Amino acid sequence: MSTVSNYRALLSAFCLLSSLLAPPVLAGEEVNIYSARKEDLIKPLLDDFSKQTGVTVNLVTGKEEALLQRLQSEGANTPADVLLTSDAGRLAAAQQAGVLQAVKSEALAARIPASYRDPAGYWYGLSVRARPIVYAKERVKPAELSTYEDLAAPKWKGKICVRSSDSVYNQSLVAGLISHHGEAKTETWAKGLVANFAHPPKGGDRDQIKAVAAGECDLTLVNTYYLGGMVNAQDAAEKQAAAQVAVFWPNQKTTGVHVNISGAGVTAHARHRDSAVRLLEFLAGDSAQRWYADVNAEYPVNPAIPPSVTLKAWGEFKADTVNVAKLGELNAAAVRVMDRAGWK
Ligand code: FE
């Protein structure tokens, strides 16, 4: 067989296979989402979108890495039109893997500040997640706190709880510091921070807050929505733990509080591209933005939307204006730095 007929045979086998694997064609419009966000944090918004537009939304929820791998292995046969994740680093990884496409939309550009979206339009931030210092009200005075950089000072020896370096939230925070100070200085900082750990990292963000409340350590770094979840929890113990800590916004005179985003991009092989863009525009719109703030204690990306009651109680803050795309670019450097610093 010649190369050409070989190729044709292969192609027809491939077409047969992909028609077998392809999702059924439905009447009416639809959009298919791969989402790494918890279903109850996104489903009500999607139902709203369907109600308003008549577009059917199909949601597949999974872990970040698994969804990215799935998009890569499905290639052009993927049913997914939109990838939703909860970290800029993950979106940058998806972009680098070639599974997203650039989207231009006036509505998205108007609703989302430039630092919260990819400069080329491969992904857009939909909610802002701030990672400030949370401290024990009993044992720390806010006047003792100032910056992330200061957490490496010897005065905090044995007083800090932080989750492990596997956490993409910490990787992004370190990437932010590298963007301001370079790798070498950030490594020195990370070594100082690790020397101040009360114990080796364990548990998630909520566990760090509980450890501070229990007196295992005096301060930690967490995303505010975890604290928001505890403040508004049904569970009395969680509520009580939350009442013993307070938020401190670091770096207000310097680079600003480290922020990350949850966001989404349209997949490279989206079959329902228009509906996918429409969905992104909806998620950046007023009602969806308010929902993010009210229900999940995240900050709206859209600056026109006021924060919820829970968020207001923590006060206003200046956020770091480094483009969150940079956090993805510097992720590998951040992991290196944390590793060399002995951050488990
Ligand atoms: Fe989270």
mmCIF file of C-alpha atoms and ligand atoms in Angstrom:
data_model
loop_
_atom_site.group_PDB
_atom_site.id
_atom_site.type_symbol
_atom_site.label_atom_id
_atom_site.label_comp_id
_atom_site.label_asym_id
_atom_site.label_seq_id
_atom_site.Cartn_x
_atom_site.Cartn_y
_atom_site.Cartn_z
ATOM 1 C CA MET A 1 0.000 0.000 0.000
ATOM 2 C CA SER A 2 1.219 3.470 -0.788
ATOM 3 C CA THR A 3 1.598 5.994 1.961
ATOM 4 C CA VAL A 4 -1.429 7.874 0.638
ATOM 5 C CA SER A 5 -3.810 4.891 0.726
ATOM 6 C CA ASN A 6 -2.381 3.926 4.090
ATOM 7 C CA TYR A 7 -3.230 7.356 5.240
ATOM 8 C CA ARG A 8 -6.746 7.122 3.722
ATOM 9 C CA ALA A 9 -7.412 3.796 5.421
ATOM 10 C CA LEU A 10 -6.250 5.207 8.671
ATOM 11 C CA LEU A 11 -8.353 8.300 8.188
ATOM 12 C CA SER A 12 -11.558 6.393 7.451
ATOM 13 C CA ALA A 13 -10.972 4.114 10.437
ATOM 14 C CA PHE A 14 -10.416 7.195 12.522
ATOM 15 C CA CYS A 15 -13.608 8.856 11.201
ATOM 16 C CA LEU A 16 -15.635 5.740 11.966
ATOM 17 C CA LEU A 17 -14.173 5.598 15.450
ATOM 18 C CA SER A 18 -14.794 9.260 16.139
ATOM 19 C CA SER A 19 -18.402 9.068 14.913
ATOM 20 C CA LEU A 20 -18.909 6.193 17.335
ATOM 21 C CA LEU A 21 -17.307 8.138 20.156
ATOM 22 C CA ALA A 22 -18.944 11.469 19.364
ATOM 23 C CA PRO A 23 -21.794 12.601 21.595
ATOM 24 C CA PRO A 24 -25.288 12.382 20.094
ATOM 25 C CA VAL A 25 -26.322 15.472 18.158
ATOM 26 C CA LEU A 26 -29.121 17.120 20.078
ATOM 27 C CA ALA A 27 -31.774 19.408 18.730
ATOM 28 C CA GLY A 28 -31.317 22.935 20.015
ATOM 29 C CA GLU A 29 -28.176 24.546 21.283
ATOM 30 C CA GLU A 30 -25.947 23.080 23.916
ATOM 31 C CA VAL A 31 -22.625 23.635 25.587
ATOM 32 C CA ASN A 32 -20.454 21.016 27.248
ATOM 33 C CA ILE A 33 -18.273 21.879 30.224
ATOM 34 C CA TYR A 34 -15.367 20.118 31.878
ATOM 35 C CA SER A 35 -15.227 21.638 35.330
ATOM 36 C CA ALA A 36 -12.779 21.281 38.193
ATOM 37 C CA ARG A 37 -15.018 23.320 40.460
ATOM 38 C CA LYS A 38 -17.263 21.569 42.967
ATOM 39 C CA GLU A 39 -20.606 20.948 41.316
ATOM 40 C CA ASP A 40 -22.626 22.885 43.914
ATOM 41 C CA LEU A 41 -20.371 25.910 43.324
ATOM 42 C CA ILE A 42 -21.246 26.157 39.643
ATOM 43 C CA LYS A 43 -24.455 24.221 38.908
ATOM 44 C CA PRO A 44 -26.951 26.905 40.046
ATOM 45 C CA LEU A 45 -25.248 29.430 37.767
ATOM 46 C CA LEU A 46 -25.399 27.056 34.818
ATOM 47 C CA ASP A 47 -29.096 26.385 35.437
ATOM 48 C CA ASP A 48 -29.647 30.125 35.396
ATOM 49 C CA PHE A 49 -27.786 30.414 32.103
ATOM 50 C CA SER A 50 -29.964 27.673 30.568
ATOM 51 C CA LYS A 51 -33.116 29.384 31.773
ATOM 52 C CA GLN A 52 -32.071 32.716 30.317
ATOM 53 C CA THR A 53 -30.712 31.495 26.995
ATOM 54 C CA GLY A 54 -32.399 28.173 26.258
ATOM 55 C CA VAL A 55 -28.946 26.624 25.827
ATOM 56 C CA THR A 56 -28.636 23.181 27.427
ATOM 57 C CA VAL A 57 -25.558 22.852 29.622
ATOM 58 C CA ASN A 58 -23.889 19.479 30.154
ATOM 59 C CA LEU A 59 -21.500 19.424 33.083
ATOM 60 C CA VAL A 60 -18.674 16.950 33.678
ATOM 61 C CA THR A 61 -16.930 17.505 37.021
ATOM 62 C CA GLY A 62 -13.470 16.110 37.746
ATOM 63 C CA LYS A 63 -10.015 16.798 39.135
ATOM 64 C CA GLU A 64 -7.912 19.451 37.396
ATOM 65 C CA GLU A 65 -5.165 17.129 36.129
ATOM 66 C CA ALA A 66 -7.587 14.407 35.041
ATOM 67 C CA LEU A 67 -9.665 16.861 33.002
ATOM 68 C CA LEU A 68 -6.596 18.279 31.293
ATOM 69 C CA GLN A 69 -5.347 14.784 30.457
ATOM 70 C CA ARG A 70 -8.783 13.877 29.145
ATOM 71 C CA LEU A 71 -8.851 16.957 26.884
ATOM 72 C CA GLN A 72 -5.406 16.071 25.565
ATOM 73 C CA SER A 73 -6.228 12.436 24.850
ATOM 74 C CA GLU A 74 -9.596 13.241 23.270
ATOM 75 C CA GLY A 75 -8.008 15.836 20.992
ATOM 76 C CA ALA A 76 -10.336 16.899 18.167
ATOM 77 C CA ASN A 77 -12.958 14.393 19.366
ATOM 78 C CA THR A 78 -13.529 16.062 22.676
ATOM 79 C CA PRO A 79 -17.160 16.849 23.461
ATOM 80 C CA ALA A 80 -15.979 19.667 25.772
ATOM 81 C CA ASP A 81 -16.514 23.281 24.716
ATOM 82 C CA VAL A 82 -15.379 24.942 27.943
ATOM 83 C CA LEU A 83 -12.741 24.135 30.558
ATOM 84 C CA LEU A 84 -13.407 25.606 34.006
ATOM 85 C CA THR A 85 -10.693 25.529 36.670
ATOM 86 C CA SER A 86 -9.928 27.187 39.993
ATOM 87 C CA ASP A 87 -6.387 28.449 39.434
ATOM 88 C CA ALA A 88 -4.600 30.592 36.874
ATOM 89 C CA GLY A 89 -1.676 28.152 36.871
ATOM 90 C CA ARG A 90 -3.977 25.365 35.689
ATOM 91 C CA LEU A 91 -5.419 27.524 32.926
ATOM 92 C CA ALA A 92 -1.915 28.441 31.773
ATOM 93 C CA ALA A 93 -1.010 24.733 31.744
ATOM 94 C CA ALA A 94 -4.079 23.994 29.614
ATOM 95 C CA GLN A 95 -3.128 26.774 27.234
ATOM 96 C CA GLN A 96 0.432 25.439 26.959
ATOM 97 C CA ALA A 97 -0.952 21.953 26.297
ATOM 98 C CA GLY A 98 -2.815 23.393 23.290
ATOM 99 C CA VAL A 99 -6.315 22.451 24.432
ATOM 100 C CA LEU A 100 -7.680 26.019 24.515
ATOM 101 C CA GLN A 101 -8.364 28.592 21.795
ATOM 102 C CA ALA A 102 -8.162 32.386 21.846
ATOM 103 C CA VAL A 103 -11.465 34.207 22.211
ATOM 104 C CA LYS A 104 -12.094 37.902 21.650
ATOM 105 C CA SER A 105 -15.178 39.400 23.257
ATOM 106 C CA GLU A 106 -15.946 43.030 24.028
ATOM 107 C CA ALA A 107 -18.192 42.017 26.904
ATOM 108 C CA LEU A 108 -15.425 39.927 28.502
ATOM 109 C CA ALA A 109 -12.845 42.693 28.012
ATOM 110 C CA ALA A 110 -15.220 45.227 29.572
ATOM 111 C CA ARG A 111 -16.176 43.076 32.569
ATOM 112 C CA ILE A 112 -12.802 41.525 33.454
ATOM 113 C CA PRO A 113 -9.755 43.678 34.336
ATOM 114 C CA ALA A 114 -6.675 42.938 32.221
ATOM 115 C CA SER A 115 -4.668 41.426 35.080
ATOM 116 C CA TYR A 116 -7.345 38.725 35.520
ATOM 117 C CA ARG A 117 -7.343 37.378 31.961
ATOM 118 C CA ASP A 118 -4.882 35.950 29.486
ATOM 119 C CA PRO A 119 -3.491 38.750 27.290
ATOM 120 C CA ALA A 120 -4.275 36.728 24.132
ATOM 121 C CA GLY A 121 -7.760 35.655 25.295
ATOM 122 C CA TYR A 122 -7.059 31.953 25.864
ATOM 123 C CA TRP A 123 -8.726 32.138 29.288
ATOM 124 C CA TYR A 124 -10.641 34.540 31.482
ATOM 125 C CA GLY A 125 -10.820 34.931 35.261
ATOM 126 C CA LEU A 126 -14.347 34.629 36.662
ATOM 127 C CA SER A 127 -13.767 35.049 40.398
ATOM 128 C CA VAL A 128 -10.918 36.412 42.483
ATOM 129 C CA ARG A 129 -9.487 34.461 45.402
ATOM 130 C CA ALA A 130 -7.345 36.398 47.833
ATOM 131 C CA ARG A 131 -4.699 34.645 49.979
ATOM 132 C CA PRO A 132 -4.031 36.923 52.963
ATOM 133 C CA ILE A 133 -2.595 36.234 56.419
ATOM 134 C CA VAL A 134 -5.094 34.816 58.929
ATOM 135 C CA TYR A 135 -4.011 35.180 62.562
ATOM 136 C CA ALA A 136 -5.098 34.298 66.100
ATOM 137 C CA LYS A 137 -6.825 37.351 67.574
ATOM 138 C CA GLU A 138 -5.746 36.367 71.092
ATOM 139 C CA ARG A 139 -2.042 36.067 70.394
ATOM 140 C CA VAL A 140 -1.171 38.366 67.494
ATOM 141 C CA LYS A 141 -1.682 42.117 67.183
ATOM 142 C CA PRO A 142 -2.288 43.359 63.646
ATOM 143 C CA ALA A 143 0.449 45.959 64.243
ATOM 144 C CA GLU A 144 2.988 43.089 64.404
ATOM 145 C CA LEU A 145 2.060 42.050 60.871
ATOM 146 C CA SER A 146 3.093 43.758 57.655
ATOM 147 C CA THR A 147 4.085 41.700 54.621
ATOM 148 C CA TYR A 148 4.476 38.159 53.270
ATOM 149 C CA GLU A 149 8.206 38.884 53.233
ATOM 150 C CA ASP A 150 8.159 39.550 57.002
ATOM 151 C CA LEU A 151 6.870 36.013 57.704
ATOM 152 C CA ALA A 152 10.457 34.813 57.204
ATOM 153 C CA ALA A 153 11.663 36.929 60.164
ATOM 154 C CA PRO A 154 12.952 35.024 63.240
ATOM 155 C CA LYS A 155 10.239 36.568 65.447
ATOM 156 C CA TRP A 156 7.743 34.104 63.948
ATOM 157 C CA LYS A 157 9.767 30.980 64.811
ATOM 158 C CA GLY A 158 7.434 28.049 65.519
ATOM 159 C CA LYS A 159 4.366 30.227 64.951
ATOM 160 C CA ILE A 160 3.344 29.579 61.358
ATOM 161 C CA CYS A 161 1.136 26.834 59.893
ATOM 162 C CA VAL A 162 0.964 26.516 56.099
ATOM 163 C CA ARG A 163 -0.255 23.709 53.885
ATOM 164 C CA SER A 164 2.176 21.727 51.752
ATOM 165 C CA SER A 165 4.082 22.852 48.678
ATOM 166 C CA ASP A 166 1.893 20.473 46.620
ATOM 167 C CA SER A 167 -0.854 23.055 46.935
ATOM 168 C CA VAL A 168 -1.119 25.024 43.715
ATOM 169 C CA TYR A 169 -2.320 27.963 45.851
ATOM 170 C CA ASN A 170 1.042 28.094 47.621
ATOM 171 C CA GLN A 171 2.883 27.530 44.352
ATOM 172 C CA SER A 172 1.078 30.528 42.878
ATOM 173 C CA LEU A 173 1.828 32.650 45.939
ATOM 174 C CA VAL A 174 5.540 31.812 45.644
ATOM 175 C CA ALA A 175 5.373 32.480 41.888
ATOM 176 C CA GLY A 176 3.990 35.925 42.708
ATOM 177 C CA LEU A 177 6.931 36.607 45.027
ATOM 178 C CA ILE A 178 9.366 35.437 42.331
ATOM 179 C CA SER A 179 7.754 37.881 39.891
ATOM 180 C CA HIS A 180 8.620 40.716 42.306
ATOM 181 C CA HIS A 181 11.930 39.598 43.820
ATOM 182 C CA GLY A 182 13.443 36.978 41.518
ATOM 183 C CA GLU A 183 14.191 33.340 42.278
ATOM 184 C CA ALA A 184 17.245 33.720 44.551
ATOM 185 C CA LYS A 185 15.677 36.213 46.975
ATOM 186 C CA THR A 186 12.438 34.237 47.061
ATOM 187 C CA GLU A 187 14.394 31.083 47.944
ATOM 188 C CA THR A 188 16.013 32.855 50.899
ATOM 189 C CA TRP A 189 12.537 33.977 51.975
ATOM 190 C CA ALA A 190 11.100 30.458 51.615
ATOM 191 C CA LYS A 191 13.921 29.040 53.780
ATOM 192 C CA GLY A 192 13.098 31.599 56.482
ATOM 193 C CA LEU A 193 9.398 30.776 56.276
ATOM 194 C CA VAL A 194 10.024 27.015 56.510
ATOM 195 C CA ALA A 195 12.251 27.634 59.561
ATOM 196 C CA ASN A 196 9.233 29.291 61.208
ATOM 197 C CA PHE A 197 6.792 26.394 60.661
ATOM 198 C CA ALA A 198 5.135 25.156 63.859
ATOM 199 C CA HIS A 199 5.082 21.646 62.379
ATOM 200 C CA PRO A 200 5.510 20.013 58.958
ATOM 201 C CA PRO A 201 2.689 21.013 56.564
ATOM 202 C CA LYS A 202 -0.464 18.903 56.760
ATOM 203 C CA GLY A 203 -4.091 19.301 55.722
ATOM 204 C CA GLY A 204 -5.860 21.872 53.578
ATOM 205 C CA ASP A 205 -6.596 25.568 54.086
ATOM 206 C CA ARG A 206 -9.459 24.927 56.535
ATOM 207 C CA ASP A 207 -7.169 22.730 58.642
ATOM 208 C CA GLN A 208 -4.659 25.599 58.896
ATOM 209 C CA ILE A 209 -7.386 27.905 60.229
ATOM 210 C CA LYS A 210 -8.413 25.238 62.747
ATOM 211 C CA ALA A 211 -4.771 24.790 63.810
ATOM 212 C CA VAL A 212 -4.478 28.530 64.465
ATOM 213 C CA ALA A 213 -7.756 28.490 66.434
ATOM 214 C CA ALA A 214 -6.538 25.463 68.428
ATOM 215 C CA GLY A 215 -3.318 27.250 69.360
ATOM 216 C CA GLU A 216 -0.971 24.980 67.354
ATOM 217 C CA CYS A 217 0.328 28.105 65.630
ATOM 218 C CA ASP A 218 -0.403 31.833 65.525
ATOM 219 C CA LEU A 219 -0.867 32.533 61.855
ATOM 220 C CA THR A 220 -1.358 31.021 58.435
ATOM 221 C CA LEU A 221 -1.904 31.829 54.758
ATOM 222 C CA VAL A 222 -5.294 30.822 53.347
ATOM 223 C CA ASN A 223 -7.791 31.668 50.645
ATOM 224 C CA THR A 224 -10.539 33.776 52.176
ATOM 225 C CA TYR A 225 -13.445 31.660 50.920
ATOM 226 C CA TYR A 226 -12.386 28.837 53.259
ATOM 227 C CA LEU A 227 -12.676 31.218 56.186
ATOM 228 C CA GLY A 228 -15.951 32.532 54.720
ATOM 229 C CA GLY A 229 -17.245 28.953 54.591
ATOM 230 C CA MET A 230 -16.355 28.478 58.267
ATOM 231 C CA VAL A 231 -17.851 31.824 59.330
ATOM 232 C CA ASN A 232 -21.154 30.829 57.715
ATOM 233 C CA ALA A 233 -20.941 27.107 58.608
ATOM 234 C CA GLN A 234 -23.792 25.095 60.189
ATOM 235 C CA ASP A 235 -21.182 23.238 62.239
ATOM 236 C CA ALA A 236 -20.735 24.998 65.601
ATOM 237 C CA ALA A 237 -17.083 23.944 65.980
ATOM 238 C CA GLU A 238 -16.158 25.439 62.585
ATOM 239 C CA LYS A 239 -17.999 28.646 63.381
ATOM 240 C CA GLN A 240 -16.240 28.877 66.734
ATOM 241 C CA ALA A 241 -12.803 28.302 65.198
ATOM 242 C CA ALA A 242 -13.499 31.016 62.617
ATOM 243 C CA ALA A 243 -14.475 33.450 65.386
ATOM 244 C CA GLN A 244 -11.012 33.151 66.934
ATOM 245 C CA VAL A 245 -9.113 34.356 63.880
ATOM 246 C CA ALA A 246 -8.970 37.500 61.802
ATOM 247 C CA VAL A 247 -7.823 38.507 58.321
ATOM 248 C CA PHE A 248 -4.772 40.690 57.815
ATOM 249 C CA TRP A 249 -4.199 42.161 54.358
ATOM 250 C CA PRO A 250 -0.411 42.094 53.829
ATOM 251 C CA ASN A 251 1.742 44.172 51.486
ATOM 252 C CA GLN A 252 -0.672 47.102 51.389
ATOM 253 C CA LYS A 253 2.190 49.590 51.142
ATOM 254 C CA THR A 254 4.094 47.459 48.662
ATOM 255 C CA THR A 255 2.971 44.898 46.071
ATOM 256 C CA GLY A 256 -0.554 44.144 47.331
ATOM 257 C CA VAL A 257 -2.273 40.955 48.475
ATOM 258 C CA HIS A 258 -1.616 37.809 46.464
ATOM 259 C CA VAL A 259 -4.694 36.968 44.408
ATOM 260 C CA ASN A 260 -5.525 34.155 42.063
ATOM 261 C CA ILE A 261 -8.588 33.425 39.965
ATOM 262 C CA SER A 262 -10.990 30.730 39.065
ATOM 263 C CA GLY A 263 -11.618 30.961 35.369
ATOM 264 C CA ALA A 264 -12.447 29.328 32.092
ATOM 265 C CA GLY A 265 -11.381 28.991 28.491
ATOM 266 C CA VAL A 266 -13.019 27.782 25.297
ATOM 267 C CA THR A 267 -11.515 24.473 24.149
ATOM 268 C CA ALA A 268 -9.457 24.305 20.958
ATOM 269 C CA HIS A 269 -11.957 21.943 19.309
ATOM 270 C CA ALA A 270 -15.202 23.370 20.708
ATOM 271 C CA ARG A 271 -18.203 22.382 18.581
ATOM 272 C CA HIS A 272 -20.396 24.956 20.250
ATOM 273 C CA ARG A 273 -18.037 27.901 20.239
ATOM 274 C CA ASP A 274 -20.703 30.637 20.199
ATOM 275 C CA SER A 275 -22.612 29.148 23.117
ATOM 276 C CA ALA A 276 -19.317 28.687 24.956
ATOM 277 C CA VAL A 277 -18.427 32.378 24.569
ATOM 278 C CA ARG A 278 -21.951 33.320 25.596
ATOM 279 C CA LEU A 279 -21.581 31.237 28.729
ATOM 280 C CA LEU A 280 -18.293 32.941 29.644
ATOM 281 C CA GLU A 281 -19.935 36.343 29.129
ATOM 282 C CA PHE A 282 -22.803 35.260 31.372
ATOM 283 C CA LEU A 283 -20.411 34.102 34.107
ATOM 284 C CA ALA A 284 -18.670 37.495 34.017
ATOM 285 C CA GLY A 285 -22.031 39.299 34.134
ATOM 286 C CA ASP A 286 -23.784 40.937 37.081
ATOM 287 C CA SER A 287 -25.963 38.135 38.469
ATOM 288 C CA ALA A 288 -23.271 35.447 38.247
ATOM 289 C CA GLN A 289 -20.641 37.745 39.745
ATOM 290 C CA ARG A 290 -22.892 38.579 42.674
ATOM 291 C CA TRP A 291 -23.504 34.867 43.184
ATOM 292 C CA TYR A 292 -19.774 34.101 43.433
ATOM 293 C CA ALA A 293 -19.434 36.713 46.162
ATOM 294 C CA ASP A 294 -22.584 35.827 48.093
ATOM 295 C CA VAL A 295 -22.415 32.055 47.984
ATOM 296 C CA ASN A 296 -18.713 31.238 47.905
ATOM 297 C CA ALA A 297 -17.098 34.264 49.592
ATOM 298 C CA GLU A 298 -14.968 34.851 46.508
ATOM 299 C CA TYR A 299 -14.377 38.335 45.159
ATOM 300 C CA PRO A 300 -16.102 39.350 41.931
ATOM 301 C CA VAL A 301 -13.647 39.864 39.030
ATOM 302 C CA ASN A 302 -15.988 42.520 37.789
ATOM 303 C CA PRO A 303 -15.143 45.651 39.821
ATOM 304 C CA ALA A 304 -18.675 47.018 39.308
ATOM 305 C CA ILE A 305 -20.087 44.342 41.623
ATOM 306 C CA PRO A 306 -19.983 45.089 45.367
ATOM 307 C CA PRO A 307 -18.650 42.380 47.715
ATOM 308 C CA SER A 308 -20.989 40.356 49.968
ATOM 309 C CA VAL A 309 -21.601 40.992 53.689
ATOM 310 C CA THR A 310 -18.991 38.381 54.704
ATOM 311 C CA LEU A 311 -16.379 39.955 52.437
ATOM 312 C CA LYS A 312 -17.183 43.491 53.537
ATOM 313 C CA ALA A 313 -16.521 42.533 57.169
ATOM 314 C CA TRP A 314 -12.880 41.832 56.268
ATOM 315 C CA GLY A 315 -12.427 45.295 54.786
ATOM 316 C CA GLU A 316 -11.041 46.479 51.494
ATOM 317 C CA PHE A 317 -7.584 45.671 50.250
ATOM 318 C CA LYS A 318 -5.151 46.439 47.493
ATOM 319 C CA ALA A 319 -4.544 43.370 45.333
ATOM 320 C CA ASP A 320 -1.306 42.518 43.558
ATOM 321 C CA THR A 321 -1.626 43.738 39.976
ATOM 322 C CA VAL A 322 0.808 41.262 38.439
ATOM 323 C CA ASN A 323 -1.061 39.487 35.623
ATOM 324 C CA VAL A 324 -2.205 36.121 36.946
ATOM 325 C CA ALA A 325 -0.814 34.595 33.736
ATOM 326 C CA LYS A 326 2.620 35.227 35.257
ATOM 327 C CA LEU A 327 1.765 32.829 38.112
ATOM 328 C CA GLY A 328 1.412 30.045 35.567
ATOM 329 C CA GLU A 329 4.612 30.999 33.763
ATOM 330 C CA LEU A 330 6.575 30.971 37.006
ATOM 331 C CA ASN A 331 4.980 27.814 38.419
ATOM 332 C CA ALA A 332 7.966 25.562 37.662
ATOM 333 C CA ALA A 333 10.350 28.077 39.228
ATOM 334 C CA ALA A 334 8.115 28.261 42.305
ATOM 335 C CA VAL A 335 8.079 24.483 42.728
ATOM 336 C CA ARG A 336 11.904 24.475 42.433
ATOM 337 C CA VAL A 337 12.266 27.200 45.038
ATOM 338 C CA MET A 338 9.947 25.455 47.523
ATOM 339 C CA ASP A 339 11.719 22.179 46.998
ATOM 340 C CA ARG A 340 15.159 23.701 47.623
ATOM 341 C CA ALA A 341 13.820 25.489 50.701
ATOM 342 C CA GLY A 342 12.673 22.170 52.178
ATOM 343 C CA TRP A 343 8.985 23.157 52.079
ATOM 344 C CA LYS A 344 7.389 19.715 52.313
HETATM 345 FE FE FE B 1 -9.947 25.942 47.026
#
